[in-house]
mmCIF file of C-alpha atoms and ligand atoms in Angstrom:
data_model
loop_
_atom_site.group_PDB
_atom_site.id
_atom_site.type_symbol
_atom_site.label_atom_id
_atom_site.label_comp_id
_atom_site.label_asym_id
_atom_site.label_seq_id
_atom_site.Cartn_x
_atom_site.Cartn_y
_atom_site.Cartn_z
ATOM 1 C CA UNK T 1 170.674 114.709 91.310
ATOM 2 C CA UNK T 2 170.026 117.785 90.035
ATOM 3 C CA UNK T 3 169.488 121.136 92.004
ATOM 4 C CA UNK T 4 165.290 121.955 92.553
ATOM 5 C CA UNK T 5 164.381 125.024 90.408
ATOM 6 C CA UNK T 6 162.774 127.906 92.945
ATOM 7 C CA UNK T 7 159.003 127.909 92.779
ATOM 8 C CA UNK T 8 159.291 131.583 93.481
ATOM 9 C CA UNK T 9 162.549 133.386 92.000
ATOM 10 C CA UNK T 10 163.411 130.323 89.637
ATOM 11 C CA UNK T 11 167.192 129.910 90.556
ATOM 12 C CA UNK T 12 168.854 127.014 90.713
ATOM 13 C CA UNK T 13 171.121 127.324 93.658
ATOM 14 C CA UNK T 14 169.094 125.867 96.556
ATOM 15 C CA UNK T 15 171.265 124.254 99.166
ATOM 16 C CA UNK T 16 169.564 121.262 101.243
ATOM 17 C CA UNK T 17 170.079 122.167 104.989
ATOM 18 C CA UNK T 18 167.873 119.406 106.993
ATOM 19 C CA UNK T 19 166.826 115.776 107.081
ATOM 20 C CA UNK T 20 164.129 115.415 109.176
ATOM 21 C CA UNK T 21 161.507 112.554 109.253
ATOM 22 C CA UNK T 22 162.606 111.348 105.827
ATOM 23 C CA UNK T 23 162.223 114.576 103.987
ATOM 24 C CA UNK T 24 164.641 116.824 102.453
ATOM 25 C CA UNK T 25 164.512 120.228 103.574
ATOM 26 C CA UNK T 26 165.759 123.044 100.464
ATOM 27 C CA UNK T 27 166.662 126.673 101.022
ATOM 28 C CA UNK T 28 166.895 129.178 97.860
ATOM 29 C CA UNK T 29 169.777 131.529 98.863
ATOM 30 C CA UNK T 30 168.299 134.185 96.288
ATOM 31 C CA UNK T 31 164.552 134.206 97.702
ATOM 32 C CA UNK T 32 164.932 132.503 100.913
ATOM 33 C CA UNK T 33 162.016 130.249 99.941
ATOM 34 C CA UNK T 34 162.210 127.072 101.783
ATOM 35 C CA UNK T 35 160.903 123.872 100.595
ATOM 36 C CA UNK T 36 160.995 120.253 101.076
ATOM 37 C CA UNK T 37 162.302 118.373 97.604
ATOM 38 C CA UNK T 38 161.279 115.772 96.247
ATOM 39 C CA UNK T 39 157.580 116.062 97.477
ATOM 40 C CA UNK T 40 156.400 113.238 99.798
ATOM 41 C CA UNK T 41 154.236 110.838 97.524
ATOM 42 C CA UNK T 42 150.019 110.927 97.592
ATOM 43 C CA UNK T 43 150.132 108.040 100.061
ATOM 44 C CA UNK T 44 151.909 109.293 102.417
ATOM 45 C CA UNK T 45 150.207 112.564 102.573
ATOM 46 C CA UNK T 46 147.048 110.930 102.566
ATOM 47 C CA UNK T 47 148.411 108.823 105.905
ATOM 48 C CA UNK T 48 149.241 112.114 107.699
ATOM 49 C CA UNK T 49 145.904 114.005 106.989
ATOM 50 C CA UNK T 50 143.725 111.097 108.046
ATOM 51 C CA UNK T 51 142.118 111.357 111.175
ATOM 52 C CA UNK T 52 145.358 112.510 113.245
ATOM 53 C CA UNK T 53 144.298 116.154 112.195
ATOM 54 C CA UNK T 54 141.390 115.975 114.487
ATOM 55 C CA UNK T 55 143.090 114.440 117.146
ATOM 56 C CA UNK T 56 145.266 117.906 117.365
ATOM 57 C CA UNK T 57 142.426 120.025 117.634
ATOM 58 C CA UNK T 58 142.000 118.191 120.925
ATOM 59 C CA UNK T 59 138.370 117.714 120.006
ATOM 60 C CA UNK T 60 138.328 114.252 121.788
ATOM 61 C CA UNK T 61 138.874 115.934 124.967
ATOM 62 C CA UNK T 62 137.235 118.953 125.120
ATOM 63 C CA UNK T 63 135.311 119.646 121.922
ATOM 64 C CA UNK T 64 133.691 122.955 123.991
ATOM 65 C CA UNK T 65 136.913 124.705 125.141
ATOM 66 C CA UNK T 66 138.888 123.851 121.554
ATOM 67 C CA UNK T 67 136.025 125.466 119.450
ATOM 68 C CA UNK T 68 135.795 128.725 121.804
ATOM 69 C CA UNK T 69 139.549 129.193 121.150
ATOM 70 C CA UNK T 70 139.139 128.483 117.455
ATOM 71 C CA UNK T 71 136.282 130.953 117.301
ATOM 72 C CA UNK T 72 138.230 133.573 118.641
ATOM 73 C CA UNK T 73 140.842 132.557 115.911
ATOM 74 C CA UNK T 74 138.475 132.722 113.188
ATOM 75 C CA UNK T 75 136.825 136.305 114.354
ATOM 76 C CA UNK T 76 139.921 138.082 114.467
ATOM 77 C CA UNK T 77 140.510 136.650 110.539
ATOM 78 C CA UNK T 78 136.998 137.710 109.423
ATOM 79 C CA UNK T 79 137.190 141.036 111.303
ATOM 80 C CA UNK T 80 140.047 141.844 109.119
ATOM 81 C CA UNK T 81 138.193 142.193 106.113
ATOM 82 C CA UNK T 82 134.933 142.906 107.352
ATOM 83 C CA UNK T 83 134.800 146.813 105.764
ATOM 84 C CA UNK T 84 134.903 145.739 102.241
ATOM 85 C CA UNK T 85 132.600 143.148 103.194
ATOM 86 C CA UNK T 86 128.699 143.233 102.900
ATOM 87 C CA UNK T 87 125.754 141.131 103.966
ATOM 88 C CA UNK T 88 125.734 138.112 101.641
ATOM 89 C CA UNK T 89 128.553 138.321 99.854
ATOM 90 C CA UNK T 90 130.617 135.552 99.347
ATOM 91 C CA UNK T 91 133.522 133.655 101.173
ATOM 92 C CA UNK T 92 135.707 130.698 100.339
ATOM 93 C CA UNK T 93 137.779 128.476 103.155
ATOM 94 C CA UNK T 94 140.347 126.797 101.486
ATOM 95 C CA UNK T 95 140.663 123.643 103.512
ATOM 96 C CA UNK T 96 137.497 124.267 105.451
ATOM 97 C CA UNK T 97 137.434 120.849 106.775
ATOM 98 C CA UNK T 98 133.998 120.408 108.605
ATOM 99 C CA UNK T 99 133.626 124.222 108.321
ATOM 100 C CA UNK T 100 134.351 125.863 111.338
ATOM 101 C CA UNK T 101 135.195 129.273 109.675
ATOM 102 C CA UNK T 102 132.936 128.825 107.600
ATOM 103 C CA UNK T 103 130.063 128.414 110.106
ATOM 104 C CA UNK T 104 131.219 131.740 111.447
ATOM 105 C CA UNK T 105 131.046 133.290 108.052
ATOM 106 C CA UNK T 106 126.961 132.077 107.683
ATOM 107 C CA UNK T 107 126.350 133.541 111.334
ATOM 108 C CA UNK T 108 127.848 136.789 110.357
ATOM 109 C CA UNK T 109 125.282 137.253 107.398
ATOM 110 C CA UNK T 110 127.919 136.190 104.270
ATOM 111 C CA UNK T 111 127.264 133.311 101.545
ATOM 112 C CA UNK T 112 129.538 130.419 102.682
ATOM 113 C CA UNK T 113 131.639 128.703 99.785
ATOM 114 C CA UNK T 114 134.568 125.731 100.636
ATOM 115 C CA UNK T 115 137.112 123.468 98.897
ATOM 116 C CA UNK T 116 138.448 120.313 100.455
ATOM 117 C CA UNK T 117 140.766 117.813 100.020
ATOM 118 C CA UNK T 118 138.638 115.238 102.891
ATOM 119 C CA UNK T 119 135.860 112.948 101.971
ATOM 120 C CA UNK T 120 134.719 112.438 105.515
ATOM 121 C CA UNK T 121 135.200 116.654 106.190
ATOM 122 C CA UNK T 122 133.443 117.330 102.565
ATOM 123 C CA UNK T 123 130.698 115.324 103.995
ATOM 124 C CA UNK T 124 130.172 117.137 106.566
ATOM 125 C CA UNK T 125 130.477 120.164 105.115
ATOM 126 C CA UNK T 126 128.060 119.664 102.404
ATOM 127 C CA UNK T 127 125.369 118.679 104.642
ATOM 128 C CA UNK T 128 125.809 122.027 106.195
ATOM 129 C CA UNK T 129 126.132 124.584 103.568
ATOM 130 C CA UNK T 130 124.896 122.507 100.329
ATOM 131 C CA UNK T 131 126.064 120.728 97.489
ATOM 132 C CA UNK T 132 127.092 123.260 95.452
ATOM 133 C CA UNK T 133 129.181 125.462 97.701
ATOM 134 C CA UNK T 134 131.117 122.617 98.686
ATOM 135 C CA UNK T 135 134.345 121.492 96.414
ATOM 136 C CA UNK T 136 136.271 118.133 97.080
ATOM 137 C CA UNK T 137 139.804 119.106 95.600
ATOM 138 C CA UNK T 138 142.506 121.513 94.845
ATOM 139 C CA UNK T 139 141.663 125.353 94.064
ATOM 140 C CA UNK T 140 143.220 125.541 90.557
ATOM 141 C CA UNK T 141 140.707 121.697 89.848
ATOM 142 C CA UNK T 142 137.894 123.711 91.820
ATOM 143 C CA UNK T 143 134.207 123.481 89.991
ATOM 144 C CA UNK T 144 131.501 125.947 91.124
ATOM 145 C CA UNK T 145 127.785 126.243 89.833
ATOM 146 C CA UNK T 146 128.134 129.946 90.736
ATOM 147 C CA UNK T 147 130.751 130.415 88.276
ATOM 148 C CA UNK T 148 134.816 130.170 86.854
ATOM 149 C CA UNK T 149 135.947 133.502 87.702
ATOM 150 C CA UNK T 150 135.290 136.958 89.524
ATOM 151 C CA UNK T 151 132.966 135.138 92.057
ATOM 152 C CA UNK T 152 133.896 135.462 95.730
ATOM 153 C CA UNK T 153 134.617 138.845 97.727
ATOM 154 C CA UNK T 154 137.091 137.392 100.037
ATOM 155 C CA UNK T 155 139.029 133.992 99.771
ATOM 156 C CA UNK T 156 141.110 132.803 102.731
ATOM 157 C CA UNK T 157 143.420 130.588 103.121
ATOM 158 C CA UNK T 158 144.174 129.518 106.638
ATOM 159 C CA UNK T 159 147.298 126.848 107.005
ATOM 160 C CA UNK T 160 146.241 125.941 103.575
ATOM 161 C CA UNK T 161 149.093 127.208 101.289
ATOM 162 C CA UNK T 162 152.293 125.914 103.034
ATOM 163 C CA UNK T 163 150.524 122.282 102.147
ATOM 164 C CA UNK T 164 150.010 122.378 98.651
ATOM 165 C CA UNK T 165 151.887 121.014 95.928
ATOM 166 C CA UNK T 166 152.195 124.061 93.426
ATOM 167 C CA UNK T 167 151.577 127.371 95.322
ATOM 168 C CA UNK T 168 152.002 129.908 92.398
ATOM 169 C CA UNK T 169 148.732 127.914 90.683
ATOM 170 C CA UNK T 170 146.757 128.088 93.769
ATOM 171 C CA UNK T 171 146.964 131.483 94.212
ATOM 172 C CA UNK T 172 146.569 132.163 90.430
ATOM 173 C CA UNK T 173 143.528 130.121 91.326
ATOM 174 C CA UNK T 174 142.625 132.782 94.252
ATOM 175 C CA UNK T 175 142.951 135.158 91.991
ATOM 176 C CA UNK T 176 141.120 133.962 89.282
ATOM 177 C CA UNK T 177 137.989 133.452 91.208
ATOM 178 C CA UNK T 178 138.009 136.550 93.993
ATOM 179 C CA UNK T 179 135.792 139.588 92.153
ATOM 180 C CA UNK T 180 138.075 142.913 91.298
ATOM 181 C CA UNK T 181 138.153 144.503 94.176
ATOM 182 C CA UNK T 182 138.203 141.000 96.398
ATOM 183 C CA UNK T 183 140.491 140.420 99.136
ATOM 184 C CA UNK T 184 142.849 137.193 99.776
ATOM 185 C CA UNK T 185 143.797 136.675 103.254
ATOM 186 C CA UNK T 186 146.420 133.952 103.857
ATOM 187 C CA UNK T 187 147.762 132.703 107.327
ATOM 188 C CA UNK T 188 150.797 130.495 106.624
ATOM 189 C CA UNK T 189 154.239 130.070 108.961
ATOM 190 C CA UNK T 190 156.550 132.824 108.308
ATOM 191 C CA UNK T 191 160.600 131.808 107.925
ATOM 192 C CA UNK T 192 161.412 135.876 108.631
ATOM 193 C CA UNK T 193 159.632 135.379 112.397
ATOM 194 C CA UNK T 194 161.280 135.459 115.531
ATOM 195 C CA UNK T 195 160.182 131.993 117.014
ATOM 196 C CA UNK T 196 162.205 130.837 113.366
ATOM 197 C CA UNK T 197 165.061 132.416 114.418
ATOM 198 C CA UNK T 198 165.312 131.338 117.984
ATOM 199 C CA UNK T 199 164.423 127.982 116.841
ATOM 200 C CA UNK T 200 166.431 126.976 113.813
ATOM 201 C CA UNK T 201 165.736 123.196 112.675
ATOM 202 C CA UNK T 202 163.275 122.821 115.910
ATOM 203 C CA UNK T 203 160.705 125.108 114.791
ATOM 204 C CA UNK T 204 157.859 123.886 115.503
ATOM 205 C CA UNK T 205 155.901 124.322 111.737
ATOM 206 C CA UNK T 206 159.165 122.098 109.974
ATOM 207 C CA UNK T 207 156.846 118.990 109.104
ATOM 208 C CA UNK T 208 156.321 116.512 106.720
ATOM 209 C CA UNK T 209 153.236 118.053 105.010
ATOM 210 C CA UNK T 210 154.337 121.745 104.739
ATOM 211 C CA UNK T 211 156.137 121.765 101.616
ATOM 212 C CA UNK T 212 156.653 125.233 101.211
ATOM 213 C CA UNK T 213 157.851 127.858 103.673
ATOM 214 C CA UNK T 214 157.408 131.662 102.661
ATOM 215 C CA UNK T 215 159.206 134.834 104.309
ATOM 216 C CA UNK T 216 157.255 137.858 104.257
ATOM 217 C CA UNK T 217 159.698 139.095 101.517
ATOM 218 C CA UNK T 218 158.795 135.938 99.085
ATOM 219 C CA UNK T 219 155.571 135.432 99.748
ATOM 220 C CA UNK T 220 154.933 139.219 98.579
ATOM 221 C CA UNK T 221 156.939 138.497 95.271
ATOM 222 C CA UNK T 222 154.427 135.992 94.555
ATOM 223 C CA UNK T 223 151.579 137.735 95.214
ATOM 224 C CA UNK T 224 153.133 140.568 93.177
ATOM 225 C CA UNK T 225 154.053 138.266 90.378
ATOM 226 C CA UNK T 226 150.281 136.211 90.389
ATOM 227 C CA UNK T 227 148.921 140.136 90.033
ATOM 228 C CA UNK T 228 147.852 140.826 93.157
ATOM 229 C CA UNK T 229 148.080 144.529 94.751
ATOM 230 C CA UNK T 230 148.047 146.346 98.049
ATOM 231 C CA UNK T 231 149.895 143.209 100.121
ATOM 232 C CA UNK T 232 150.375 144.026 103.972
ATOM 233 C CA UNK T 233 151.295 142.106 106.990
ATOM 234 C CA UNK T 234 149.978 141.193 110.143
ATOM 235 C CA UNK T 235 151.338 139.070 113.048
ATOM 236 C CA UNK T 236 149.384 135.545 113.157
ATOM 237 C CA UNK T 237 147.824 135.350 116.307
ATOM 238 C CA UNK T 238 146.054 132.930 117.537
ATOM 239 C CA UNK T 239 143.702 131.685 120.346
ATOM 240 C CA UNK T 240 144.620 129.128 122.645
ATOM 241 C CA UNK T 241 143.905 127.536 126.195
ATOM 242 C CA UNK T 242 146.668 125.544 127.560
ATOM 243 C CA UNK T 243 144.906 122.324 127.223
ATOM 244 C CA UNK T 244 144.935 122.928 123.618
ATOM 245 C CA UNK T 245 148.420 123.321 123.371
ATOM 246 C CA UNK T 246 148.939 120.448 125.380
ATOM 247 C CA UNK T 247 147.236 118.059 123.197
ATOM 248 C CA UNK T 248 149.470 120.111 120.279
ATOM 249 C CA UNK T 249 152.454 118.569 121.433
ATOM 250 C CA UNK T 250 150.966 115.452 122.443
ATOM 251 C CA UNK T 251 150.268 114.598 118.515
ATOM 252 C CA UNK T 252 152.834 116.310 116.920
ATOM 253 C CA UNK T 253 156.033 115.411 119.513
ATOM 254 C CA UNK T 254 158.670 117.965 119.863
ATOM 255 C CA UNK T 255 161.989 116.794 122.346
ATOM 256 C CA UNK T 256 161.961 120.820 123.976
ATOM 257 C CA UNK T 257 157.685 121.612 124.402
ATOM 258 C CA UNK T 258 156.072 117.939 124.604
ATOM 259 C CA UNK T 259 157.990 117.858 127.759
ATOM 260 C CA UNK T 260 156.982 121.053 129.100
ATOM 261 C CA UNK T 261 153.746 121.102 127.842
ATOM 262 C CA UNK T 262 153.345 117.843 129.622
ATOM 263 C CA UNK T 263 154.956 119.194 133.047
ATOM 264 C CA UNK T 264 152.673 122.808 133.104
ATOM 265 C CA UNK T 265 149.816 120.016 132.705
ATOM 266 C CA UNK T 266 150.235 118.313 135.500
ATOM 267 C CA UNK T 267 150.942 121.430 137.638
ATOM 268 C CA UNK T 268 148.107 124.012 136.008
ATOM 269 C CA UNK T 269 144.654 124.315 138.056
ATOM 270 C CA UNK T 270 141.801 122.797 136.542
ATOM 271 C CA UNK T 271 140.923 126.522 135.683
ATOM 272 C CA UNK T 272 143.978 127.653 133.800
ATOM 273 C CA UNK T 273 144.370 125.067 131.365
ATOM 274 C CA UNK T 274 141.334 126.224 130.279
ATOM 275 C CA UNK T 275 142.075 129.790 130.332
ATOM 276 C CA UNK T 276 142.148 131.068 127.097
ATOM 277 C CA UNK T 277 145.209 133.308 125.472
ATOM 278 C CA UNK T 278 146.365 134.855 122.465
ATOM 279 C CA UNK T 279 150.160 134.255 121.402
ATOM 280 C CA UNK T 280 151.780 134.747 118.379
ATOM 281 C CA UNK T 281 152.658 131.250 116.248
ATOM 282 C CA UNK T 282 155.365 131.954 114.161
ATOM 283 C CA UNK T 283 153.203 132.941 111.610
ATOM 284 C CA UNK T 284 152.483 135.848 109.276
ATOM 285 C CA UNK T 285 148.791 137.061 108.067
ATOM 286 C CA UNK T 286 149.004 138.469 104.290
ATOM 287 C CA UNK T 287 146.119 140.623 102.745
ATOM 288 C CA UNK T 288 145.495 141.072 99.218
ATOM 289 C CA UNK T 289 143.936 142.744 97.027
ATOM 290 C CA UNK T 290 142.807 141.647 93.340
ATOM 291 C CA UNK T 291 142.906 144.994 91.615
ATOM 292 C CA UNK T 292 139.602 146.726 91.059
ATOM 293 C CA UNK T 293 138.321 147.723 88.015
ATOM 294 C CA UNK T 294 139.409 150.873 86.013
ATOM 295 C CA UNK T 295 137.047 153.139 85.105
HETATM 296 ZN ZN1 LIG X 301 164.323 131.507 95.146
#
């Protein structure tokens, strides 16, 4: 078989470095970009994303505690961008599911706009922000009455762009539809973290439906090369309670944390599992900025 072309830096000299699950896991030695090649098929992607996502959230157990935490999440996200932000302006999720974020967004005064891929979570999150701010798809397919291009102040994409098939298109897509000026905030794992480097093939984010894993370095040629500008870094942090986490590992097993997670369970106070904390995930926050205007 032939070598996989880089989606990023185009070479042709990624090495395959892990079997896991079924999948074959690619690293470009020029970029770094990691990948999994070939893609798993439409069925089997369809398999993973039905229902077990809301299983992880832990939302059978605790619906109150989960969406606090997730909240929390979601604030610190928003509060990033909040100074070029103004009151009705307008936001796209990409992946909203039911719309948590996005239910933030309304409270906070802004217009709320999603894509997903979902039928049961575009349902949903029609009903509560309307027909036409709603789109069931991919960003590149996306349709919206308010318009093509040069529509939305901020677009973010939360654990949304290590899932989809063709990331250069989706963020040409970003670009595309963010106004000049507009800010793209993506939250995706990040290959160049610490918890990657302590935990090799274990890390936690290797999985059958991330196809793509960025390093702060390749992500920001992409950006760079879709025309974005002004492209900083944060650490991902988010929100959690231990109960949370617990029901994390329960879903998606690991053979070092399920364990654990499942020992601290049984021995944490009714109080601390649902004590909420902030840790960093292995994951890197990315601003951009679609150029503004010259006068
Ligand atoms: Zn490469």
């Amino acid at each position: 078989m032939e070598n996989p072309v880089c989606h990023i830096c185009a070479g042709r000299n990624a090495k395959l470095f892990m079997k896991k699950n079924g999948s074959s896991f690619f690293r470009c030695p020029d970029c770094k970009l990691e990948f999994i090649f070939p893609q798993p098929d439409d069925a089997t992607l369809t398999e993973i994303y039905s229902g077990k996502y809301y299983d992880a959230w832990g939302l059978h157990i605790d619906s109150q505690t989960a969406e606090k935490s997730k909240r929390l999440t979601f604030e610190y996200r928003l509060n990033l961008v909040k100074n070029i932000l103004n009151r009705g302006d307008k936001i796209l999720d990409c992946g909203c599911a039911t719309g948590f974020f996005l239910d933030l967004a309304k409270q906070k005064g802004y217009t709320p706009y999603g894509i997903e891929i979902s039928d049961y979570a575009v349902q949903i999150a029609k009903e509560k922000f309307g027909d036409e701010n709603v789109f069931k798809g991919n960003l590149e397919d996306a349709y919206f009455v308010a318009g093509q291009a040069d529509i939305f102040d901020a677009v973010f994409m939360t654990d949304y762009l290590e899932h989809v098939r063709n990331p250069r298109q989706t963020v040409s897509a970003a670009f595309r539809f963010l106004k000049p000026g507009g800010m793209l905030v993506i939250t995706t794992p990040d290959t160049s973290s610490l918890s990657k480097s302590f935990l090799g093939k274990s890390w936690i984010h290797y999985k059958t439906e991330h196809l793509f894993y960025f390093s702060r370095k390749n992500i920001g040629r992409l950006l760079v090369q879709t025309q974005f500008a002004d492209v900083n870094f944060k650490k991902g942090i988010k929100y959690f309670t231990p109960e949370y986490v617990f029901h994390q590992f329960n879903v998606y097993r690991h053979p070092v944390f399920t364990p654990l997670a499942r020992l601290f369970y049984r021995m944490a106070p009714g109080s601390l599992r649902k004590k909420i904390f902030s840790i960093s995930t292995g994951e890197m926050l990315v601003l951009a900025r679609k150029p503004a205007l010259k006068n």
